[in-house]
Coordinates of C-alpha atoms in Angstrom, one line a residue:
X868 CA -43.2 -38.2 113.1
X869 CA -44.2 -40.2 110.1
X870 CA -41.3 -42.7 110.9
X871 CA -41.9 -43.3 114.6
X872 CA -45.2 -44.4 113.5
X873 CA -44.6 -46.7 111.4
X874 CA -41.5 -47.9 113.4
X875 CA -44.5 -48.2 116.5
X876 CA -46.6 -50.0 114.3
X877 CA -43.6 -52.4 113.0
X878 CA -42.9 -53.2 116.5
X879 CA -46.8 -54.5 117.4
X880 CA -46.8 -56.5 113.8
X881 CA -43.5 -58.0 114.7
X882 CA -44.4 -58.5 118.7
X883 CA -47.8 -59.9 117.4
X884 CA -46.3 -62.0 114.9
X885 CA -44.0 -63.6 117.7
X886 CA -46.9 -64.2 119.7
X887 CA -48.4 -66.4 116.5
X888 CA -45.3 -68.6 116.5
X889 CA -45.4 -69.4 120.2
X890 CA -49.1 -70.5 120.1
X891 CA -48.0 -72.9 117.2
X892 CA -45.1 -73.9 119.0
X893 CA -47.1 -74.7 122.2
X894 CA -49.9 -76.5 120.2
X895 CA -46.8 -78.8 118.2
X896 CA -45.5 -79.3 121.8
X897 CA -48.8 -80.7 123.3
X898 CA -49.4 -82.6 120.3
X899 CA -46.0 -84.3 120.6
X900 CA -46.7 -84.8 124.4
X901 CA -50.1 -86.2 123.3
X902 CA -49.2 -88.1 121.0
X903 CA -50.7 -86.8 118.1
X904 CA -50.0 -84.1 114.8
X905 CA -50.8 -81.2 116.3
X906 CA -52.0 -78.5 114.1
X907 CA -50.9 -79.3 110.5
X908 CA -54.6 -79.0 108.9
X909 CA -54.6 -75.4 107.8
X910 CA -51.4 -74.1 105.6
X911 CA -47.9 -75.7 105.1
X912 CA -47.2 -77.3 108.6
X913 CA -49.7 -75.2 110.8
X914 CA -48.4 -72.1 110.2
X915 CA -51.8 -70.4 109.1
X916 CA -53.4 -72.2 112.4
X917 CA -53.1 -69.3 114.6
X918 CA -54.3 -66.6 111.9
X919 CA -57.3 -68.9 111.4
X920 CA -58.2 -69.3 114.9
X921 CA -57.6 -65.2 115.2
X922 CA -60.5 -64.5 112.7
X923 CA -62.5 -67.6 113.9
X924 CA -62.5 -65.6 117.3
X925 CA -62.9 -62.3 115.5
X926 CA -66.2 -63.2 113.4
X927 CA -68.3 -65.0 116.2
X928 CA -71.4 -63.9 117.4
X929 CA -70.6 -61.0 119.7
X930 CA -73.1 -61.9 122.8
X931 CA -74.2 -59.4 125.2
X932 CA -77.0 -60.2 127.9
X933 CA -79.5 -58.0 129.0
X934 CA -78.4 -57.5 132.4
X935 CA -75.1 -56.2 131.7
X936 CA -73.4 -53.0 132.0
X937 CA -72.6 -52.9 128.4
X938 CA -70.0 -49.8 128.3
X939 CA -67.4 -51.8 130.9
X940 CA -68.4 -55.2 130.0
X941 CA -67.0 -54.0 126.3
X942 CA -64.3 -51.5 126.9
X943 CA -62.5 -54.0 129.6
X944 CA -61.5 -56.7 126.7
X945 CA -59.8 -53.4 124.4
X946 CA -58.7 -51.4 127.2
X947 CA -56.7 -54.6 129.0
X948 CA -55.0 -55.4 124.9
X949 CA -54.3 -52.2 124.3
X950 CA -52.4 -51.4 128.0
X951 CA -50.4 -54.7 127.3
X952 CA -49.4 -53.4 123.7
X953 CA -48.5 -50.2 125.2
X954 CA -47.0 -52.1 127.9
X955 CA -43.9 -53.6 125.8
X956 CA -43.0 -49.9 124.7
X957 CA -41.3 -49.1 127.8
X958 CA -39.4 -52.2 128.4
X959 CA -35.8 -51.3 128.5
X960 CA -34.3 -53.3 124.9
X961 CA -31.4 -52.6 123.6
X962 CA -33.2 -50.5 120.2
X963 CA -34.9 -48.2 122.4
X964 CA -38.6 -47.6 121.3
X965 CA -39.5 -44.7 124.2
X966 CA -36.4 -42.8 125.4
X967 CA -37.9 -42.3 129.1
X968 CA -35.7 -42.6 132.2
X969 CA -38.1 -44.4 134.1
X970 CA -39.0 -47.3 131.9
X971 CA -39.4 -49.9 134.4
X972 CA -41.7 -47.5 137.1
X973 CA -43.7 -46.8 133.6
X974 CA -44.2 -50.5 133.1
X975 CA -45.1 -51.5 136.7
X976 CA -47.8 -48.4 136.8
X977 CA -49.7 -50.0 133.4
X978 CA -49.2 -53.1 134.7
X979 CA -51.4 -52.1 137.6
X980 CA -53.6 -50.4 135.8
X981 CA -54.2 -53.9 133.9
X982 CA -56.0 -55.1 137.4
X983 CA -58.9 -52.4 136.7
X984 CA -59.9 -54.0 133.0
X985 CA -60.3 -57.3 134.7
X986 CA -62.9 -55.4 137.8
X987 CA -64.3 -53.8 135.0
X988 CA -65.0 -57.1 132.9
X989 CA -66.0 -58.6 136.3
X990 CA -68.6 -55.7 137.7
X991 CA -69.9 -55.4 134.2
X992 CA -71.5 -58.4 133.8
X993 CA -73.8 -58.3 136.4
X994 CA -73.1 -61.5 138.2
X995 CA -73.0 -62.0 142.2
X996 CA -70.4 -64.0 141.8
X997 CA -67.9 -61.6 139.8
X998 CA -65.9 -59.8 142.6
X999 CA -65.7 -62.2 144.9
X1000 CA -61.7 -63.6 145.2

């Protein structure tokens, strides 16, 4: 039990960890296209940029207005990160992660259920505007 924790929690650092190198690669990418650096600034050639950015984003001012509905305009955010985390469990790999015969049904049902965090973000924030389209 033990070890299919910590193998669960390898597989987020790892799958977050990728994510981190893509961002850099995209920001090197549109810095080459624009012609300029790109990020280079924090750590040896960028490579702490996206950490930074994370805890930038992390340790700002949460804002919540008066007129929200603050249970769904904060649980929509969590719920939609942790459904795509949970998400990449059931994609068929070669190392299987969840031995489940329906792997790809499984990952079309969260994937719906992703549709409801973004309502939710929508509905609680109060605004006219926020269901329509």
């Amino acid at each position: 039990m033990v070890l299919l924790v910590i193998t669960y929690l390898l597989f987020i650092l790892i799958l977050l960890l990728m994510v981190a190198f893509l961002v850099l690669l995209e920001r090197k990418v549109l810095g080459l296209v624009q012609f300029r650096k790109g990020p280079n600034i924090v750590g040896i050639y960028g490579i702490v940029q996206t950490i930074v950015d994370g805890v930038k984003l992390i340790l700002k001012n949460l804002m919540v207005l008066m007129n929200v509905r603050k249970f769904f305009f904060l649980l929509a955010p969590i719920l939609s990160f942790i459904l795509s985390l949970i998400n990449w469990f059931f994609i068929p790999t070669p190392f299987i992660l969840v031995n489940s015969e329906f792997g790809i049904l499984i990952t079309l049902v969260i994937s719906s259920l992703l549709v409801y965090s973004t309502l939710w973000a929508g509905w609680g924030s109060n605004n006219i505007y926020s269901l329509i389209g």
